[in-house]
Amino acid sequence: GGYDDGYVLAAKTKEEQEQWVMALQSGIRTAVYSGISVDIKTGTVDEFVNDLTNPSQIDIDFTNAFLYTFQSFMTPQELLAHIESKLFLQYDSSSGIPQTLWRKNVLIPTQQRCVKVIELWTKEVQIDFIADRHLIDSLKALVSKLYTQNYNWAANHISDSVQLIENSIELQVHDGSLVKSKKTQILGIDLPEPKLPRNLKSGVTFIDCDPEEIARQLTLIDMGYYNKIKPVELLNQAWGRARLGNNHNAPGITAADNVVDFISHFNRVSLFIANAIITKERLKERALAMAKVVQVCGFLFHMKNFNSLKSCLAGINMAPCYRLKHT
């Protein structure tokens, strides 16, 4: 559940949630329940960003978890804006700390931590930037601002991160334009030659195709969909919610478009399998099609592609196929 601008996570009972909210109001980050010390998983966005950029309490597990899940409550542009505000902290003369000491003990360590967070973000969750080119432009603008303020060391580090992203994008485009040979490699393993039907000119049917080749192609298609899914799309059933920052009433716009596409592909394969069986008028042809599907399932199991395997089984178990008692 939520509390004002923050979030209360993992509270199992209403009483426990009330205790955690009281702790949040009191500014307490840790409490003891039943003699067990428990970290409070609550806070506002500002508090989370403070924890993320605090140089005195670096928690790599928290950093990784935050970078993979923050889009459930804020956008990447908002996170970058928060980090930018930390990079340009202003000296408070009323603090009583000499400015030179403040710069040495507060500003520079905070900037170093912010730069490290950006480096981790661009390296570990690179898809955030590949999916949103405006985010790359914002990073470049931040680099220019850092150079203007004479924070050259920070600008150089972030500039290297930007270059890493652009190299990845360029590599993807380049790979997509290559004319690949018949025999390629994945993880150093030579892929087998494709098993093509004997007669490609007269119209190829499902029964004409080799079951192992069908399984291979389904697996390659699945991998294409799977690789597009971002970790944040799997949080809190995001495929059923509108994307953060967009019009919630706009049709077809969810917080997990790639998951929705993967689900749609699953359903299309199921319908294809059912159609390949029930469109055969003769019993013998239906039996051949059913046997082919079973063979495909066997190869999918061997390839550990359980998504397409379940999709094929769903097709067989559809009502039109399930009623084929004699087949």
Coordinates of N, CA and C in Angstrom, one line a residue, residues 48-202:
F48 N 14.4 7.9 -0.9 CA 15.1 6.8 -1.7 C 16.3 7.3 -2.5
V49 N 16.1 8.5 -3.1 CA 17.2 9.1 -3.8 C 18.4 9.5 -2.9
N50 N 18.0 9.9 -1.7 CA 19.1 10.2 -0.7 C 19.9 9.0 -0.4
D51 N 19.2 7.9 -0.2 CA 19.9 6.6 0.1 C 20.7 6.2 -1.0
L52 N 20.2 6.4 -2.2 CA 20.9 6.0 -3.5 C 22.2 6.8 -3.6
T53 N 22.2 8.0 -3.3 CA 23.3 8.9 -3.6 C 24.2 9.2 -2.3
N54 N 23.8 8.6 -1.2 CA 24.6 8.9 0.0 C 25.9 8.2 0.0
P55 N 27.0 8.9 0.0 CA 28.3 8.3 -0.1 C 28.8 7.6 1.2
S56 N 28.1 7.8 2.3 CA 28.5 7.2 3.6 C 27.8 5.9 3.8
Q57 N 26.8 5.5 3.1 CA 26.1 4.2 3.3 C 25.8 3.6 1.9
I58 N 26.9 3.1 1.3 CA 26.7 2.5 -0.1 C 26.3 1.1 0.1
D59 N 25.1 0.8 -0.5 CA 24.6 -0.6 -0.5 C 24.3 -1.0 -1.9
I60 N 25.2 -1.9 -2.4 CA 25.1 -2.3 -3.9 C 23.9 -3.0 -4.2
D61 N 23.4 -3.8 -3.2 CA 22.1 -4.6 -3.4 C 20.9 -3.6 -3.5
F62 N 20.9 -2.6 -2.7 CA 19.8 -1.6 -2.8 C 19.9 -0.8 -4.1
T63 N 21.2 -0.5 -4.5 CA 21.3 0.3 -5.7 C 20.8 -0.5 -6.9
N64 N 21.2 -1.8 -7.0 CA 20.8 -2.6 -8.1 C 19.3 -2.8 -8.1
A65 N 18.7 -3.1 -6.9 CA 17.2 -3.3 -6.8 C 16.5 -2.0 -7.2
F66 N 17.0 -0.8 -6.8 CA 16.4 0.4 -7.1 C 16.4 0.7 -8.6
L67 N 17.6 0.5 -9.3 CA 17.7 0.8 -10.7 C 16.8 -0.1 -11.5
Y68 N 16.5 -1.3 -11.1 CA 15.7 -2.2 -11.8 C 14.2 -2.0 -11.6
T69 N 13.9 -1.3 -10.5 CA 12.4 -1.2 -10.1 C 11.9 0.2 -10.0
F70 N 12.7 1.2 -10.1 CA 12.3 2.6 -9.8 C 11.1 3.0 -10.7
Q71 N 11.1 2.4 -11.9 CA 10.1 2.9 -12.9 C 8.6 2.5 -12.5
S72 N 8.5 1.8 -11.4 CA 7.1 1.5 -10.9 C 6.6 2.7 -10.1
F73 N 7.4 3.8 -9.8 CA 6.9 4.9 -9.2 C 7.5 6.2 -9.6
M74 N 8.4 6.2 -10.6 CA 8.9 7.4 -11.2 C 9.5 7.1 -12.6
T75 N 9.7 8.1 -13.4 CA 10.2 7.9 -14.8 C 11.7 8.1 -14.8
P76 N 12.4 7.6 -15.8 CA 13.9 7.7 -15.8 C 14.3 9.2 -15.9
Q77 N 13.5 10.1 -16.6 CA 13.8 11.5 -16.6 C 13.7 12.1 -15.2
E78 N 12.8 11.7 -14.4 CA 12.6 12.2 -13.1 C 13.8 11.8 -12.2
L79 N 14.2 10.5 -12.4 CA 15.4 10.0 -11.6 C 16.6 10.8 -12.0
L80 N 16.8 11.0 -13.3 CA 18.0 11.8 -13.7 C 18.0 13.2 -13.1
A81 N 16.8 13.8 -13.1 CA 16.7 15.2 -12.5 C 17.0 15.2 -11.1
H82 N 16.6 14.1 -10.3 CA 17.0 14.0 -8.9 C 18.5 13.9 -8.7
I83 N 19.1 13.0 -9.5 CA 20.5 12.9 -9.5 C 21.3 14.1 -9.8
E84 N 20.8 14.8 -10.8 CA 21.4 16.1 -11.2 C 21.4 17.1 -10.1
S85 N 20.3 17.2 -9.3 CA 20.2 18.1 -8.2 C 21.2 17.8 -7.2
K86 N 21.5 16.5 -7.0 CA 22.6 16.1 -6.1 C 24.0 16.4 -6.6
L87 N 24.1 16.4 -7.9 CA 25.4 16.8 -8.4 C 25.8 18.2 -8.2
F88 N 24.7 19.1 -8.2 CA 24.9 20.5 -8.0 C 24.4 21.0 -6.7
L89 N 24.8 20.4 -5.6 CA 24.4 20.8 -4.3 C 24.9 22.2 -4.0
Q90 N 24.1 23.0 -3.3 CA 24.5 24.4 -3.0 C 24.9 24.5 -1.6
Y91 N 25.9 25.3 -1.4 CA 26.5 25.4 0.0 C 25.5 26.3 0.9
D92 N 25.3 25.8 2.1 CA 24.4 26.5 3.0 C 25.3 27.1 4.1
S93 N 25.4 28.4 4.0 CA 26.3 29.2 4.9 C 25.8 29.1 6.4
S94 N 24.5 28.8 6.6 CA 24.0 28.7 8.0 C 24.4 27.4 8.6
S95 N 25.0 26.5 7.9 CA 25.3 25.2 8.5 C 26.5 25.3 9.4
G96 N 27.3 26.3 9.4 CA 28.4 26.5 10.3 C 29.6 25.7 9.8
I97 N 29.6 25.0 8.7 CA 30.7 24.3 8.2 C 31.4 25.2 7.2
P98 N 32.8 25.3 7.3 CA 33.5 26.1 6.3 C 33.3 25.5 4.9
Q99 N 33.2 26.4 3.9 CA 32.9 26.0 2.6 C 33.9 25.0 2.0
T100 N 35.2 25.2 2.3 CA 36.2 24.3 1.8 C 36.0 22.9 2.4
L101 N 35.7 22.9 3.7 CA 35.5 21.6 4.3 C 34.2 20.9 3.8
W102 N 33.2 21.7 3.6 CA 31.9 21.2 3.0 C 32.1 20.6 1.6
R103 N 32.9 21.3 0.9 CA 33.2 20.8 -0.5 C 34.0 19.5 -0.5
K104 N 34.9 19.4 0.5 CA 35.7 18.2 0.5 C 35.0 17.0 1.1
N105 N 34.2 17.2 2.1 CA 33.5 16.1 2.9 C 32.1 15.8 2.4
V106 N 31.5 16.8 1.7 CA 30.1 16.6 1.4 C 29.9 16.6 -0.2
L107 N 30.3 17.7 -0.8 CA 30.0 17.9 -2.2 C 30.7 16.8 -3.1
I108 N 32.0 16.8 -3.0 CA 32.8 15.9 -3.8 C 32.4 14.4 -3.6
P109 N 32.3 13.9 -2.4 CA 31.9 12.5 -2.2 C 30.5 12.2 -2.8
T110 N 29.5 13.2 -2.6 CA 28.2 13.0 -3.2 C 28.3 13.0 -4.7
Q111 N 29.1 13.8 -5.3 CA 29.2 13.8 -6.7 C 29.8 12.5 -7.2
Q112 N 30.8 12.0 -6.5 CA 31.4 10.8 -6.9 C 30.4 9.6 -6.8
R113 N 29.6 9.6 -5.8 CA 28.5 8.6 -5.7 C 27.5 8.7 -6.8
C114 N 27.1 10.0 -7.2 CA 26.1 10.2 -8.2 C 26.7 9.7 -9.6
V115 N 28.0 10.0 -9.8 CA 28.6 9.5 -11.1 C 28.6 8.0 -11.1
K116 N 28.9 7.4 -10.0 CA 28.9 5.9 -9.9 C 27.6 5.3 -10.2
V117 N 26.5 5.9 -9.6 CA 25.1 5.5 -9.9 C 24.8 5.6 -11.4
I118 N 25.2 6.7 -12.0 CA 24.9 6.8 -13.4 C 25.7 5.8 -14.2
E119 N 26.9 5.5 -13.9 CA 27.7 4.5 -14.6 C 27.1 3.1 -14.4
L120 N 26.6 2.8 -13.2 CA 25.9 1.5 -13.0 C 24.6 1.5 -13.8
W121 N 23.9 2.5 -13.8 CA 22.6 2.6 -14.5 C 22.8 2.4 -16.0
T122 N 23.8 3.1 -16.6 CA 24.0 3.0 -18.1 C 24.6 1.6 -18.4
K123 N 25.2 1.0 -17.5 CA 25.9 -0.3 -17.8 C 24.9 -1.5 -17.5
E124 N 24.2 -1.5 -16.4 CA 23.4 -2.6 -16.0 C 22.0 -2.6 -16.5
V125 N 21.4 -1.4 -16.7 CA 20.0 -1.2 -17.2 C 20.1 -0.4 -18.4
Q126 N 20.9 -0.7 -19.3 CA 21.2 0.1 -20.5 C 19.9 0.2 -21.4
I127 N 19.0 -0.7 -21.3 CA 17.8 -0.7 -22.1 C 17.0 0.6 -21.8
D128 N 17.1 1.1 -20.6 CA 16.3 2.4 -20.3 C 16.7 3.5 -21.3
F129 N 18.0 3.5 -21.7 CA 18.5 4.6 -22.5 C 18.3 4.2 -24.0
I130 N 18.4 3.0 -24.3 CA 18.2 2.5 -25.7 C 16.7 2.7 -26.1
A131 N 15.8 2.5 -25.1 CA 14.4 2.7 -25.4 C 13.9 4.1 -25.4
D132 N 14.7 5.0 -24.9 CA 14.3 6.5 -24.8 C 15.6 7.3 -25.2
R133 N 15.6 7.7 -26.4 CA 16.8 8.5 -26.9 C 16.8 9.9 -26.2
H134 N 15.6 10.4 -25.8 CA 15.6 11.7 -25.1 C 16.4 11.6 -23.8
L135 N 16.4 10.4 -23.2 CA 17.2 10.3 -22.0 C 18.7 10.4 -22.3
I136 N 19.2 9.9 -23.4 CA 20.6 10.1 -23.8 C 20.9 11.6 -24.0
D137 N 19.9 12.3 -24.6 CA 20.1 13.8 -24.8 C 20.2 14.5 -23.5
S138 N 19.4 14.0 -22.5 CA 19.4 14.6 -21.2 C 20.8 14.4 -20.5
L139 N 21.3 13.2 -20.7 CA 22.7 12.9 -20.2 C 23.7 13.8 -20.8
K140 N 23.6 14.0 -22.1 CA 24.6 14.9 -22.8 C 24.5 16.3 -22.3
A141 N 23.2 16.8 -22.1 CA 23.0 18.1 -21.5 C 23.7 18.2 -20.2
L142 N 23.5 17.2 -19.4 CA 24.2 17.1 -18.0 C 25.7 17.2 -18.1
V143 N 26.2 16.5 -19.1 CA 27.7 16.6 -19.3 C 28.1 18.0 -19.7
S144 N 27.4 18.7 -20.5 CA 27.7 20.0 -20.9 C 27.7 21.0 -19.7
K145 N 26.7 20.7 -18.9 CA 26.5 21.6 -17.7 C 27.6 21.4 -16.7
L146 N 28.1 20.1 -16.6 CA 29.2 19.8 -15.7 C 30.5 20.5 -16.2
Y147 N 30.7 20.4 -17.5 CA 31.9 21.1 -18.1 C 31.8 22.6 -17.8
T148 N 30.6 23.2 -17.9 CA 30.4 24.6 -17.7 C 30.8 25.0 -16.3
Q149 N 30.4 24.1 -15.3 CA 30.7 24.3 -13.9 C 32.1 23.9 -13.5
N150 N 32.9 23.5 -14.4 CA 34.3 23.1 -14.2 C 34.4 21.8 -13.4
Y151 N 33.3 20.9 -13.5 CA 33.4 19.6 -12.9 C 33.9 18.6 -14.0
N152 N 35.1 18.8 -14.5 CA 35.5 18.1 -15.7 C 35.6 16.6 -15.4
W153 N 36.1 16.2 -14.3 CA 36.3 14.8 -14.0 C 34.9 14.1 -14.0
A154 N 33.8 14.7 -13.5 CA 32.5 14.1 -13.5 C 32.0 14.0 -14.9
A155 N 32.2 15.1 -15.6 CA 31.7 15.2 -17.0 C 32.4 14.1 -17.9
N156 N 33.7 13.9 -17.6 CA 34.4 12.9 -18.4 C 33.9 11.5 -18.2
H157 N 33.6 11.2 -16.9 CA 33.1 9.8 -16.6 C 31.7 9.6 -17.2
I158 N 30.8 10.6 -17.1 CA 29.5 10.4 -17.6 C 29.5 10.4 -19.2
S159 N 30.4 11.2 -19.7 CA 30.6 11.2 -21.2 C 31.0 9.8 -21.7
D160 N 31.9 9.1 -20.9 CA 32.2 7.8 -21.3 C 31.0 6.8 -21.2
S161 N 30.1 7.0 -20.3 CA 28.9 6.2 -20.2 C 28.0 6.5 -21.4
V162 N 27.9 7.7 -21.8 CA 27.1 8.0 -22.9 C 27.7 7.4 -24.2
Q163 N 29.0 7.4 -24.3 CA 29.6 6.8 -25.4 C 29.4 5.3 -25.5
L164 N 29.4 4.7 -24.3 CA 29.2 3.2 -24.2 C 27.8 2.9 -24.7
I165 N 26.8 3.7 -24.3 CA 25.4 3.5 -24.8 C 25.3 3.6 -26.3
E166 N 25.9 4.7 -26.8 CA 25.9 5.0 -28.3 C 26.6 3.9 -29.1
N167 N 27.7 3.3 -28.5 CA 28.4 2.2 -29.2 C 27.5 1.0 -29.2
S168 N 26.7 0.7 -28.2 CA 25.8 -0.4 -28.1 C 24.7 -0.3 -29.2
I169 N 24.2 1.0 -29.3 CA 23.1 1.2 -30.2 C 23.6 1.0 -31.7
E170 N 24.8 1.6 -31.9 CA 25.5 1.5 -33.2 C 25.7 0.0 -33.6
L171 N 26.2 -0.8 -32.6 CA 26.5 -2.2 -32.8 C 25.2 -2.9 -33.1
Q172 N 24.1 -2.6 -32.4 CA 22.8 -3.3 -32.7 C 22.3 -3.0 -34.2
V173 N 22.4 -1.7 -34.6 CA 22.0 -1.3 -35.9 C 22.9 -2.0 -36.9
H174 N 24.2 -2.0 -36.7 CA 25.2 -2.7 -37.6 C 24.9 -4.2 -37.7
D175 N 24.7 -4.8 -36.6 CA 24.4 -6.3 -36.7 C 23.1 -6.5 -37.4
G176 N 22.1 -5.7 -37.3 CA 20.9 -5.9 -38.0 C 21.0 -5.7 -39.5
S177 N 22.0 -5.0 -39.9 CA 22.2 -4.7 -41.4 C 23.1 -5.7 -42.0
L178 N 23.8 -6.6 -41.2 CA 24.7 -7.5 -41.8 C 24.0 -8.7 -42.5
V179 N 24.6 -9.1 -43.6 CA 24.1 -10.3 -44.3 C 24.8 -11.5 -43.7
K180 N 24.1 -12.2 -42.8 CA 24.8 -13.3 -42.0 C 24.9 -14.6 -42.9
S181 N 26.0 -15.3 -42.6 CA 26.2 -16.5 -43.3 C 25.2 -17.6 -42.8
K182 N 25.1 -18.7 -43.5 CA 24.2 -19.7 -43.2 C 24.6 -20.3 -41.8
K183 N 25.9 -20.4 -41.5 CA 26.3 -21.0 -40.3 C 26.9 -19.8 -39.4
T184 N 26.1 -19.5 -38.3 CA 26.6 -18.5 -37.4 C 26.9 -19.1 -36.0
Q185 N 27.2 -18.3 -35.1 CA 27.6 -18.8 -33.8 C 26.8 -18.1 -32.7
I186 N 26.4 -18.9 -31.6 CA 25.9 -18.3 -30.4 C 26.6 -18.9 -29.3
L187 N 27.2 -18.1 -28.4 CA 28.0 -18.6 -27.3 C 29.1 -19.5 -27.8
G188 N 29.7 -19.3 -29.0 CA 30.8 -20.1 -29.5 C 30.4 -21.4 -30.1
I189 N 29.1 -21.7 -30.2 CA 28.6 -23.0 -30.7 C 28.0 -22.8 -32.1
D190 N 28.5 -23.6 -33.0 CA 28.0 -23.5 -34.4 C 26.6 -24.0 -34.5
L191 N 25.7 -23.1 -35.1 CA 24.3 -23.5 -35.3 C 24.2 -24.4 -36.5
P192 N 23.3 -25.4 -36.4 CA 23.1 -26.3 -37.5 C 22.5 -25.6 -38.7
E193 N 22.7 -26.3 -39.9 CA 22.0 -25.8 -41.1 C 20.5 -25.9 -41.0
P194 N 19.7 -25.0 -41.5 CA 18.3 -25.1 -41.4 C 17.8 -26.3 -42.3
K195 N 16.8 -26.9 -41.8 CA 16.2 -28.0 -42.5 C 15.0 -27.5 -43.3
L196 N 15.2 -27.3 -44.6 CA 14.1 -26.7 -45.4 C 13.3 -27.8 -46.0
P197 N 12.0 -27.6 -46.3 CA 11.1 -28.5 -47.0 C 11.7 -28.8 -48.4
R198 N 11.4 -30.0 -48.9 CA 11.9 -30.4 -50.2 C 11.4 -29.5 -51.3
N199 N 10.1 -29.2 -51.3 CA 9.5 -28.5 -52.4 C 9.0 -27.2 -51.9
L200 N 9.7 -26.1 -52.1 CA 9.3 -24.8 -51.6 C 8.4 -24.0 -52.5
K201 N 8.3 -24.5 -53.8 CA 7.6 -23.8 -54.8 C 6.1 -24.1 -54.8
S202 N 5.8 -25.3 -54.4 CA 4.4 -25.7 -54.5 C 3.5 -25.3 -53.3

